[in-house]
PDB file of C-alpha atoms and ligand atoms in Angstrom:
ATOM      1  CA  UNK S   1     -88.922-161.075-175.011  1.00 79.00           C
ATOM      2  CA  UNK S   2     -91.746-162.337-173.904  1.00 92.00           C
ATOM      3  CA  UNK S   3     -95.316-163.898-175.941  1.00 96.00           C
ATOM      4  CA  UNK S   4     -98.636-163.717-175.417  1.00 96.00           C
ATOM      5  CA  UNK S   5    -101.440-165.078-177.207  1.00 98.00           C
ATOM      6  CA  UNK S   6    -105.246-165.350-178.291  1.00 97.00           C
ATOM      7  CA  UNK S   7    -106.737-168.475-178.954  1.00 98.00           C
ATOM      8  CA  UNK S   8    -110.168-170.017-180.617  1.00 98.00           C
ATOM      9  CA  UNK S   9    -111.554-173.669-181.107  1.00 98.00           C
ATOM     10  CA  UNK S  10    -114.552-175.154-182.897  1.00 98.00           C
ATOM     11  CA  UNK S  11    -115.529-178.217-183.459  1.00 98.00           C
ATOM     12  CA  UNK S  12    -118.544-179.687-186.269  1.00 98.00           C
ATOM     13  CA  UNK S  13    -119.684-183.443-186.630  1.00 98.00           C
ATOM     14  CA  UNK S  14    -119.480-183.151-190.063  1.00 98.00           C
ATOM     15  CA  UNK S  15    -122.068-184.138-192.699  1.00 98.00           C
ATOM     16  CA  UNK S  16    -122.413-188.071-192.696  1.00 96.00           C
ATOM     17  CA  UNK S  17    -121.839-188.988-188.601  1.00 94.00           C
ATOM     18  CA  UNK S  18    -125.000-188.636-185.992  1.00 91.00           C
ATOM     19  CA  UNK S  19    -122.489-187.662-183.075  1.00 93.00           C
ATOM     20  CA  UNK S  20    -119.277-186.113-182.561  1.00 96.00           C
ATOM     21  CA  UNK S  21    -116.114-188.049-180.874  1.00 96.00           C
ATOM     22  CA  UNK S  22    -114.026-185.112-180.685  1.00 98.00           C
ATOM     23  CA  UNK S  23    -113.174-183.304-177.646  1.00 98.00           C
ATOM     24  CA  UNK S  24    -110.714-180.519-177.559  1.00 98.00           C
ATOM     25  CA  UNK S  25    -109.921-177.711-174.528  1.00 98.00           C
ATOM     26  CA  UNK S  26    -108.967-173.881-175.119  1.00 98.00           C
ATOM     27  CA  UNK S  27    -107.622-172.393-171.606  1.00 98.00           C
ATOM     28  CA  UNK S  28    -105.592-169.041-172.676  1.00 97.00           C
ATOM     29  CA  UNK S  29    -105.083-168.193-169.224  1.00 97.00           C
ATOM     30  CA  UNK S  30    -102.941-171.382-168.322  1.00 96.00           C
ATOM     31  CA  UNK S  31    -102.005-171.479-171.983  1.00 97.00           C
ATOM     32  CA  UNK S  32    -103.400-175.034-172.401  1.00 97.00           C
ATOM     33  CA  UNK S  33    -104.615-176.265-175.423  1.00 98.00           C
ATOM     34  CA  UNK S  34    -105.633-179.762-177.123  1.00 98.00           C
ATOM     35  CA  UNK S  35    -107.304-181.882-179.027  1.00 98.00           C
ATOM     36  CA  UNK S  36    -108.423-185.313-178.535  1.00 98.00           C
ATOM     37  CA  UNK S  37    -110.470-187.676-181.363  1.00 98.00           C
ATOM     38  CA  UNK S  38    -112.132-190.545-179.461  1.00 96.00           C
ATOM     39  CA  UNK S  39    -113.201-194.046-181.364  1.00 94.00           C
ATOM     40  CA  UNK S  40    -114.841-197.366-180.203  1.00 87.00           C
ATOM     41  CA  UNK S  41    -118.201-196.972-181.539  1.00 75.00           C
ATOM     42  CA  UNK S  42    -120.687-193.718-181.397  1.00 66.00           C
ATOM     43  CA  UNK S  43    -121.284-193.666-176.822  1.00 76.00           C
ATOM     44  CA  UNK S  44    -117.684-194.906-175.955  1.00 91.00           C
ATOM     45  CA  UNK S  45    -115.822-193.059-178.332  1.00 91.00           C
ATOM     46  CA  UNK S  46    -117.320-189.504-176.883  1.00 94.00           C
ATOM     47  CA  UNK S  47    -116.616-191.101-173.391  1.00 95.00           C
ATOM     48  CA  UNK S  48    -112.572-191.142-173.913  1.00 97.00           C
ATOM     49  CA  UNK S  49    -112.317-188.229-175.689  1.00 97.00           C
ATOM     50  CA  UNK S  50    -114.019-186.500-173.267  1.00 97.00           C
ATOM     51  CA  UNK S  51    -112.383-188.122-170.445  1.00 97.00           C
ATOM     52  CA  UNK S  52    -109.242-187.956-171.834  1.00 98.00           C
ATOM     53  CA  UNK S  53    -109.372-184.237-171.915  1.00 98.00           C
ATOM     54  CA  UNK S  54    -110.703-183.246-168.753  1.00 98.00           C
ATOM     55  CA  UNK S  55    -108.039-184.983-167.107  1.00 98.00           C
ATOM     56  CA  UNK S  56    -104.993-184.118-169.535  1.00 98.00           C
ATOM     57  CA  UNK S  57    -106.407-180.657-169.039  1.00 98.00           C
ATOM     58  CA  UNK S  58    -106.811-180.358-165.176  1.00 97.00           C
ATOM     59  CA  UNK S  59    -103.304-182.349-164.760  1.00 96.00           C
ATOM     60  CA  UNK S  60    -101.735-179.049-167.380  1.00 96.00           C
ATOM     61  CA  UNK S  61    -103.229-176.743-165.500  1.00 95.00           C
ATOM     62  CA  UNK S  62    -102.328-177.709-162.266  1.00 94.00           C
ATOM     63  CA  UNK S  63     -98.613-178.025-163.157  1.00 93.00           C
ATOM     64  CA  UNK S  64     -98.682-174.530-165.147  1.00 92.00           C
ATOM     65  CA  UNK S  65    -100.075-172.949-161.966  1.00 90.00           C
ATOM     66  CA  UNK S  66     -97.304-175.207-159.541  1.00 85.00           C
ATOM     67  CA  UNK S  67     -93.908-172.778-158.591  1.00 77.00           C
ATOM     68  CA  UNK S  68     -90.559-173.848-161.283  1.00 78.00           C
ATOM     69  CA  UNK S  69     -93.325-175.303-164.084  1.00 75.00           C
ATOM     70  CA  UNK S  70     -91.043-173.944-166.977  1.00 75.00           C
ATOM     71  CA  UNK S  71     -87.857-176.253-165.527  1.00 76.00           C
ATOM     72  CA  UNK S  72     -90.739-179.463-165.239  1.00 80.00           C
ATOM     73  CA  UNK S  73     -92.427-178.318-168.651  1.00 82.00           C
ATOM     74  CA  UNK S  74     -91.470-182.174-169.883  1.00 89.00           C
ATOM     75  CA  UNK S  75     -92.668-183.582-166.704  1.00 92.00           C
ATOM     76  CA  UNK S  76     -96.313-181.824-166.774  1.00 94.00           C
ATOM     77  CA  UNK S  77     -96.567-183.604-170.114  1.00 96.00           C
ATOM     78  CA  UNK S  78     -96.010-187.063-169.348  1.00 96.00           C
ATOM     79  CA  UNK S  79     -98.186-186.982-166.847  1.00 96.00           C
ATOM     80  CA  UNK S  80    -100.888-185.548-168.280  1.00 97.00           C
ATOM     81  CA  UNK S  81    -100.594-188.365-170.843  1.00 97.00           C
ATOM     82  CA  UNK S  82    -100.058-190.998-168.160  1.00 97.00           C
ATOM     83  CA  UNK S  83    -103.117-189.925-165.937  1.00 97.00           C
ATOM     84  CA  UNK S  84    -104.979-189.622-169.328  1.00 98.00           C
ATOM     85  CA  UNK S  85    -104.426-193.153-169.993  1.00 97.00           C
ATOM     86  CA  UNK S  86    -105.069-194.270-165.852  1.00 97.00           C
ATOM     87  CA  UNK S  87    -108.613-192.948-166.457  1.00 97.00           C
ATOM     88  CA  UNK S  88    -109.873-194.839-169.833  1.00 96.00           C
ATOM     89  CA  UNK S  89    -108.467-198.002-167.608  1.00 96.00           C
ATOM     90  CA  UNK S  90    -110.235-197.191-164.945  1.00 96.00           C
ATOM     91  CA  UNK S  91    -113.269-196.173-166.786  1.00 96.00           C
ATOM     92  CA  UNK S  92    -113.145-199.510-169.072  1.00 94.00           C
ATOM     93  CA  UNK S  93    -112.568-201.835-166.247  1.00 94.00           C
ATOM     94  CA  UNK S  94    -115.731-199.710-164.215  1.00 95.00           C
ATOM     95  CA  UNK S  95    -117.722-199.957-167.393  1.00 93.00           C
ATOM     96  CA  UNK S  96    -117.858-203.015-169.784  1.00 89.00           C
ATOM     97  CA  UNK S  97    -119.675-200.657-172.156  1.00 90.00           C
ATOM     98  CA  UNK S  98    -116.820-198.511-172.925  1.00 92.00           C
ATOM     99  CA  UNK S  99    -114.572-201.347-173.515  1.00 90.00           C
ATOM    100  CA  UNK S 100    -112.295-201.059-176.345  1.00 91.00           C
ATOM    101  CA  UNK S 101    -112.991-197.884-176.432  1.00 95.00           C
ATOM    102  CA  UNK S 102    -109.518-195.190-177.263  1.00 96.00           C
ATOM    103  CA  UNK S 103    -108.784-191.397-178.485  1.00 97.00           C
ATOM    104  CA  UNK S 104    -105.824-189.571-179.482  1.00 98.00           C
ATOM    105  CA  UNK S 105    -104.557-186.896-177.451  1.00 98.00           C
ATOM    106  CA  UNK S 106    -102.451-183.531-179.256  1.00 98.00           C
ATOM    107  CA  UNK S 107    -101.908-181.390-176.028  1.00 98.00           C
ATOM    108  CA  UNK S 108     -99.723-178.289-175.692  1.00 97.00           C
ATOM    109  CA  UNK S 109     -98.572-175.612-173.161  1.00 96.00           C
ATOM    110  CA  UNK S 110     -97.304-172.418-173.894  1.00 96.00           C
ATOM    111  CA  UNK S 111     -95.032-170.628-171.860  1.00 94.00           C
ATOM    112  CA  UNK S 112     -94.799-166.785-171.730  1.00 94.00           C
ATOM    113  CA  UNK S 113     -91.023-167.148-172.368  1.00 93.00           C
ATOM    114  CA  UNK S 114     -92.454-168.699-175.596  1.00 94.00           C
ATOM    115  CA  UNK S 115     -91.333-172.037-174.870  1.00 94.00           C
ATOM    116  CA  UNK S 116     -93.883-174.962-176.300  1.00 96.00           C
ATOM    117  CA  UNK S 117     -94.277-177.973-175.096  1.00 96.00           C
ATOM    118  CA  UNK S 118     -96.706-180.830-176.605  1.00 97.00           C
ATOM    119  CA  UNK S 119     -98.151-184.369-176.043  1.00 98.00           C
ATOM    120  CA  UNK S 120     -98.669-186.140-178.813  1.00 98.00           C
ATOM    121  CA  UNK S 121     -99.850-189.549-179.416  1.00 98.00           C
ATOM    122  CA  UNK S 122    -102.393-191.173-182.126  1.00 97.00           C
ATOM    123  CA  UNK S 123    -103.135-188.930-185.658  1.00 97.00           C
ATOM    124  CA  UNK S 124    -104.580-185.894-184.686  1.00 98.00           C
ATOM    125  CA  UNK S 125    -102.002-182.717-185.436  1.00 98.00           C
ATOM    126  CA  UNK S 126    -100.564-179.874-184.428  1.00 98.00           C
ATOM    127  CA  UNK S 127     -99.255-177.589-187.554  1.00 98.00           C
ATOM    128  CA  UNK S 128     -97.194-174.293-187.293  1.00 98.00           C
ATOM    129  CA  UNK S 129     -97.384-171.051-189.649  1.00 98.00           C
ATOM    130  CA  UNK S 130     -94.656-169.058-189.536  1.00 97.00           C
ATOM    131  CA  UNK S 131     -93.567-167.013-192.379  1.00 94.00           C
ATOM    132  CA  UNK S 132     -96.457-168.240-194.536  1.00 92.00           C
ATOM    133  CA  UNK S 133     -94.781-172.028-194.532  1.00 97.00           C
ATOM    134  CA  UNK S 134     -96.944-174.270-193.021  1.00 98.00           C
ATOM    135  CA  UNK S 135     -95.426-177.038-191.056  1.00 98.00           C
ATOM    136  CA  UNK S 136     -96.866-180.459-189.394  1.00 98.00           C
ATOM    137  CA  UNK S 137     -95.013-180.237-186.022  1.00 98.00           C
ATOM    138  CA  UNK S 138     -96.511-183.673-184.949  1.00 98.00           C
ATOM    139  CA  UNK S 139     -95.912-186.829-186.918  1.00 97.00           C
ATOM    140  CA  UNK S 140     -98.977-189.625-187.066  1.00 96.00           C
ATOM    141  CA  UNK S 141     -98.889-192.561-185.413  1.00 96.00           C
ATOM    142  CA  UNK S 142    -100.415-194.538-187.997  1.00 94.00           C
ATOM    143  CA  UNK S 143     -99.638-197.158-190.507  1.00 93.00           C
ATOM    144  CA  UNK S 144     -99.258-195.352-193.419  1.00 93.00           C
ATOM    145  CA  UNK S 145     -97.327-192.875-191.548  1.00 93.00           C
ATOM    146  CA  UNK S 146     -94.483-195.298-191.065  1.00 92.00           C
ATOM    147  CA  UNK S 147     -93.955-196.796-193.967  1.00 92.00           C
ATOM    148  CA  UNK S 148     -94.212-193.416-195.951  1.00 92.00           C
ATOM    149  CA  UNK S 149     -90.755-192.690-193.236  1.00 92.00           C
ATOM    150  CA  UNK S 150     -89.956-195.999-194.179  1.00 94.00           C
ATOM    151  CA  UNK S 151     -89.468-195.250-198.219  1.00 94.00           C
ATOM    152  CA  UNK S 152     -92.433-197.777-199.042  1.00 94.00           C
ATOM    153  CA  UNK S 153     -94.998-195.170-199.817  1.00 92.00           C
ATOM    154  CA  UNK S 154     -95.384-191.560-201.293  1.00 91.00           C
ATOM    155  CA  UNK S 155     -96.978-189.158-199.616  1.00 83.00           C
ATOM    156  CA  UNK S 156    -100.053-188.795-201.745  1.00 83.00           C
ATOM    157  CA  UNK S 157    -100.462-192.017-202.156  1.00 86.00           C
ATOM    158  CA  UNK S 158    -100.809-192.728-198.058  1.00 85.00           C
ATOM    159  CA  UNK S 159    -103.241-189.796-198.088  1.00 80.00           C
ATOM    160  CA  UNK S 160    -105.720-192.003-199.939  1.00 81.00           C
ATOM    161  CA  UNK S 161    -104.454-195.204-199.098  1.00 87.00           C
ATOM    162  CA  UNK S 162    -107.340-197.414-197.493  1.00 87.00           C
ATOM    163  CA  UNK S 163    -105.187-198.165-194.306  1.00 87.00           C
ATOM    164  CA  UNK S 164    -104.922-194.987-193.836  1.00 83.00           C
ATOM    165  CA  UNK S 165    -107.169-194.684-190.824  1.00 82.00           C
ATOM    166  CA  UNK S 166    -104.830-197.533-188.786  1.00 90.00           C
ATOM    167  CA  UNK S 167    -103.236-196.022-185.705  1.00 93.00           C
ATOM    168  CA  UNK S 168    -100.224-197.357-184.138  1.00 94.00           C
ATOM    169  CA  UNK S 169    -100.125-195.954-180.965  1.00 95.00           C
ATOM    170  CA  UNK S 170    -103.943-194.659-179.297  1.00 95.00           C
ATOM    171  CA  UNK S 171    -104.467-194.191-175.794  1.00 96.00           C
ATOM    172  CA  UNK S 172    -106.394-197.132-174.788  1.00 95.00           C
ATOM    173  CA  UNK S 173    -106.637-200.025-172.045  1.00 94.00           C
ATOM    174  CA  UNK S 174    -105.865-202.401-174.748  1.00 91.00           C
ATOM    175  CA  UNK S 175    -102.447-201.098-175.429  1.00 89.00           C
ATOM    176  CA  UNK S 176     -99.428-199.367-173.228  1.00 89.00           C
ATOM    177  CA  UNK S 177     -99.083-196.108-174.059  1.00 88.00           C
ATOM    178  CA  UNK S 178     -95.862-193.858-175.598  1.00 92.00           C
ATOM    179  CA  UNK S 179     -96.421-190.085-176.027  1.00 96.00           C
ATOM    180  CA  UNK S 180     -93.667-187.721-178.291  1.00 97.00           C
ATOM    181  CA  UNK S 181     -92.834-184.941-176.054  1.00 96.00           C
ATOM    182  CA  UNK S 182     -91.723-181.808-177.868  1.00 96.00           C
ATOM    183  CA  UNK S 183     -89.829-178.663-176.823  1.00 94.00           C
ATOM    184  CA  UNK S 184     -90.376-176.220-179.564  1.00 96.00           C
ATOM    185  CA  UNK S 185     -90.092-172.696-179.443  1.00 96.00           C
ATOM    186  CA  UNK S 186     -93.071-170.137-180.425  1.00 97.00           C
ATOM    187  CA  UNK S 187     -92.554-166.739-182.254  1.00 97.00           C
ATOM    188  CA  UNK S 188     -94.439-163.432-182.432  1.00 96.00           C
ATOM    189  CA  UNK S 189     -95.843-163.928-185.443  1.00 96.00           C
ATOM    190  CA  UNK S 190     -96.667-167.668-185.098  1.00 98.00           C
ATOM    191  CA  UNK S 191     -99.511-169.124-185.858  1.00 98.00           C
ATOM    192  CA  UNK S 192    -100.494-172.326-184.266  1.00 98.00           C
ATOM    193  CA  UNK S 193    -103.681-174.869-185.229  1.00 98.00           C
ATOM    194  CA  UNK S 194    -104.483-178.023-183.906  1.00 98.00           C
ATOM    195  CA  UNK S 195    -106.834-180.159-185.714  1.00 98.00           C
ATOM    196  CA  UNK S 196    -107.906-183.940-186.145  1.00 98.00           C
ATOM    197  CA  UNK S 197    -108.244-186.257-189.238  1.00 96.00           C
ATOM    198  CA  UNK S 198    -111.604-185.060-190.177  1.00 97.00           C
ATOM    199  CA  UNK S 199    -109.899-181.470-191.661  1.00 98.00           C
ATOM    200  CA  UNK S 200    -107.205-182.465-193.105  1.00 96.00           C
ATOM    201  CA  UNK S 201    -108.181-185.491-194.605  1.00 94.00           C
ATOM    202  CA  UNK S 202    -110.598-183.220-196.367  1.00 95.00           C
ATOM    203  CA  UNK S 203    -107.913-180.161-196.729  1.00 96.00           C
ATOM    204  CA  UNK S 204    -104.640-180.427-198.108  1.00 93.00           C
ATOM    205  CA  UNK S 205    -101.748-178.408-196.625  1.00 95.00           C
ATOM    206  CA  UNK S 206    -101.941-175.995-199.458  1.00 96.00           C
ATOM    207  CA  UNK S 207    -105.440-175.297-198.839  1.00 97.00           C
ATOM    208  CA  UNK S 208    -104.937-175.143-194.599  1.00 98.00           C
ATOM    209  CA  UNK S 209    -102.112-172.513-195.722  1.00 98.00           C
ATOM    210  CA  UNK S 210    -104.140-170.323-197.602  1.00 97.00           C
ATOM    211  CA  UNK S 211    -107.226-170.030-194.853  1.00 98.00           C
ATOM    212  CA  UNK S 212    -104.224-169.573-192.063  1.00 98.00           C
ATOM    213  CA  UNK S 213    -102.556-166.804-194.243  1.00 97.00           C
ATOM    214  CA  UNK S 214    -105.449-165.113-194.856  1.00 95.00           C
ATOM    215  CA  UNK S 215    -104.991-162.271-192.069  1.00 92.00           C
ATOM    216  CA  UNK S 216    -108.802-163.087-190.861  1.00 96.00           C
ATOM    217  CA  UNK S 217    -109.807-163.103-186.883  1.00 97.00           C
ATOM    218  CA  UNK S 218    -109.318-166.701-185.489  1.00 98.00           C
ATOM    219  CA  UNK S 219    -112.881-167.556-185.163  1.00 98.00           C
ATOM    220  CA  UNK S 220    -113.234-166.630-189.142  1.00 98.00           C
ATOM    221  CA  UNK S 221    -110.108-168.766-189.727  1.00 98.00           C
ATOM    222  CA  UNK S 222    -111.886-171.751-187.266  1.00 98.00           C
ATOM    223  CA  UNK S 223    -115.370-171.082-189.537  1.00 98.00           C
ATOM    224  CA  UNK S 224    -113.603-171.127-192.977  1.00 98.00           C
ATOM    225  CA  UNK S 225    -111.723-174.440-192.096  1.00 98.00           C
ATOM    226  CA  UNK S 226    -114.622-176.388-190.585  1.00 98.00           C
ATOM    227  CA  UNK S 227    -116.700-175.077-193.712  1.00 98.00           C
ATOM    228  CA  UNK S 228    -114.117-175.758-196.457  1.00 98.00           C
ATOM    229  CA  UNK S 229    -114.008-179.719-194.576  1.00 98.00           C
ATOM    230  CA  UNK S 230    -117.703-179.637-194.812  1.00 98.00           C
ATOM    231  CA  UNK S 231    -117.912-178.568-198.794  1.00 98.00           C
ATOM    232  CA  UNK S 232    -114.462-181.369-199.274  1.00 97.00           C
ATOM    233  CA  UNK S 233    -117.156-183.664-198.172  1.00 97.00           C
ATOM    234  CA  UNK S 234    -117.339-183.548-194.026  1.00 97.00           C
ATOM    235  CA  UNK S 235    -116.819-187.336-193.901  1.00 96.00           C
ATOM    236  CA  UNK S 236    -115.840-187.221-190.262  1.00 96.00           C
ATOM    237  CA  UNK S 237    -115.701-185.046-186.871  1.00 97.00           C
ATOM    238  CA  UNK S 238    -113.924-181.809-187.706  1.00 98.00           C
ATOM    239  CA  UNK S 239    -112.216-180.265-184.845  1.00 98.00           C
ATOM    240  CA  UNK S 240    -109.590-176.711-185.272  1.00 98.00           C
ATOM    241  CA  UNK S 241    -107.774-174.881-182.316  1.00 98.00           C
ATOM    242  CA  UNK S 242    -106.307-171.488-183.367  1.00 98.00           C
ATOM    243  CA  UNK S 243    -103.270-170.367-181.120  1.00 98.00           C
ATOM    244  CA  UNK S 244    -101.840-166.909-182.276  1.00 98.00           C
ATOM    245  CA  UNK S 245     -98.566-165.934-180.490  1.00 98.00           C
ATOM    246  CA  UNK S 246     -98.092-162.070-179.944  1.00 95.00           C
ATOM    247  CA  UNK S 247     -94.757-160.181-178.395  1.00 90.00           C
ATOM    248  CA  UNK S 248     -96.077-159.275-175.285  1.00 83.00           C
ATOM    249  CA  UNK S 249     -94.533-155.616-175.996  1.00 76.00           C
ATOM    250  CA  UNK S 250     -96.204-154.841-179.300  1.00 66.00           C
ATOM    251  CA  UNK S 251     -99.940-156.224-177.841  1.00 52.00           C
ATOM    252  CA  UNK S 252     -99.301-153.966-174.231  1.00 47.00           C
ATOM    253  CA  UNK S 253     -99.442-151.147-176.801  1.00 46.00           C
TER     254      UNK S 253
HETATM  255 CA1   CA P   1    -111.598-188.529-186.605  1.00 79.24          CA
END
């Protein structure tokens, strides 16, 4: 069997910030998708998000369109991430006004032979749907992250916890960097949404669920999310990509 897929991302500043730090890509043909959610004050936060994702986005595509890519899926990755942190280096050490500055970076690759790979460092997410069950494939890297996998804190209380905006691992030229690699495996049927803190700290996962499971086209899907963030408040940037995975055989129909 083989998957294919349609694909659709949006992205709002919300209703209380001037400018928007997000950055995200949408490349169905190479299947390359991601999110990144810069910081480091209003200019130099839209610098590495932006930076960050052109490059983790040409490095992607370059290995998706190189001969054996499925065997070096892993490999693509990690460099994407470690050329993604080279350029906010380069840029900060070019550029004293974008020191300090960092993003996260959620970056996947799908394969037709419905093999998934993903990048994944700082807070932003990637969640599956898959027989109406929601699921956050990515974990944070933040604070309250680890010590709710720790035992210290509940769930719902790190949600509103006020450390709950600490990262512990941002791609940065303050810190070294350490992406999660995952090898998942996508399904007909599947469908796939990558967003950063400014949805679903306005959204629950009951509330994500219900938009995602509501049969709509993905740009309605994008629209309802980004609006339902908005009316929750639309404290921050809101970004959604919308991957839907098809069987190749049923869609050639
Ligand atoms: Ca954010």
């Amino acid at each position: 069997m083989t998957i294919t897929w349609d694909a659709f991302g949006s992205t709002d500043p919300g209703r209380i910030r001037a400018g928007n730090e997000d950055a995200f890509r949408v490349d169905p043909e190479h299947g390359v998708f991601l999110v990144a959610d810069g910081m480091g004050g209003h200019a130099a936060g839209e610098v590495a998000s932006a930076l960050v994702a052109k490059t983790a986005a040409e490095v992607l595509t370059r290995a998706v369109e190189g001969n054996g890519y499925e065997a070096r899926f892993r490999d693509g990755l990690a460099e994407a991430t470690r050329m993604a942190h080279d350029a906010i280096v380069t840029c900060c050490a070019d550029d004293p006004r974008t020191r300090g500055m960092g993003t996260t970076l959620t970056a996947c690759v799908l394969h037709p032979s419905g093999r998934l790979g993903v990048a994944h460092i700082g807070d932003s997410r990637l969640y599956r749907l898959r027989a109406e069950e929601l699921e956050q494939l990515t974990v944070d890297h933040t604070w309250v992250q680890r010590e709710v996998a720790a035992g210290r804190l509940g769930a719902e209380a790190a949600r509103h916890h006020h450390l709950a905006h600490i990262l512990t691992r941002v791609l940065s030229a303050e810190s070294d960097y350490e992406a999660d690699l995952l090898d998942e495996r996508a399904l007909p049927g599947d469908l796939l949404l990558l967003a950063t803190d400014g949805l679903y700290n306005m959204l629950g996962d009951e509330e994500i669920a219900r938009v995602l499971s509501s049969g709509a086209g993905l740009r309605s899907m994008a629209d309802a999310l980004i609006r339902a963030a908005n009316a929750a408040g639309g404290v921050d940037n809101i970004t959604v990509v919308l991957i839907r995975v098809n069987d190749s055989d049923v869609t050639a129909l």
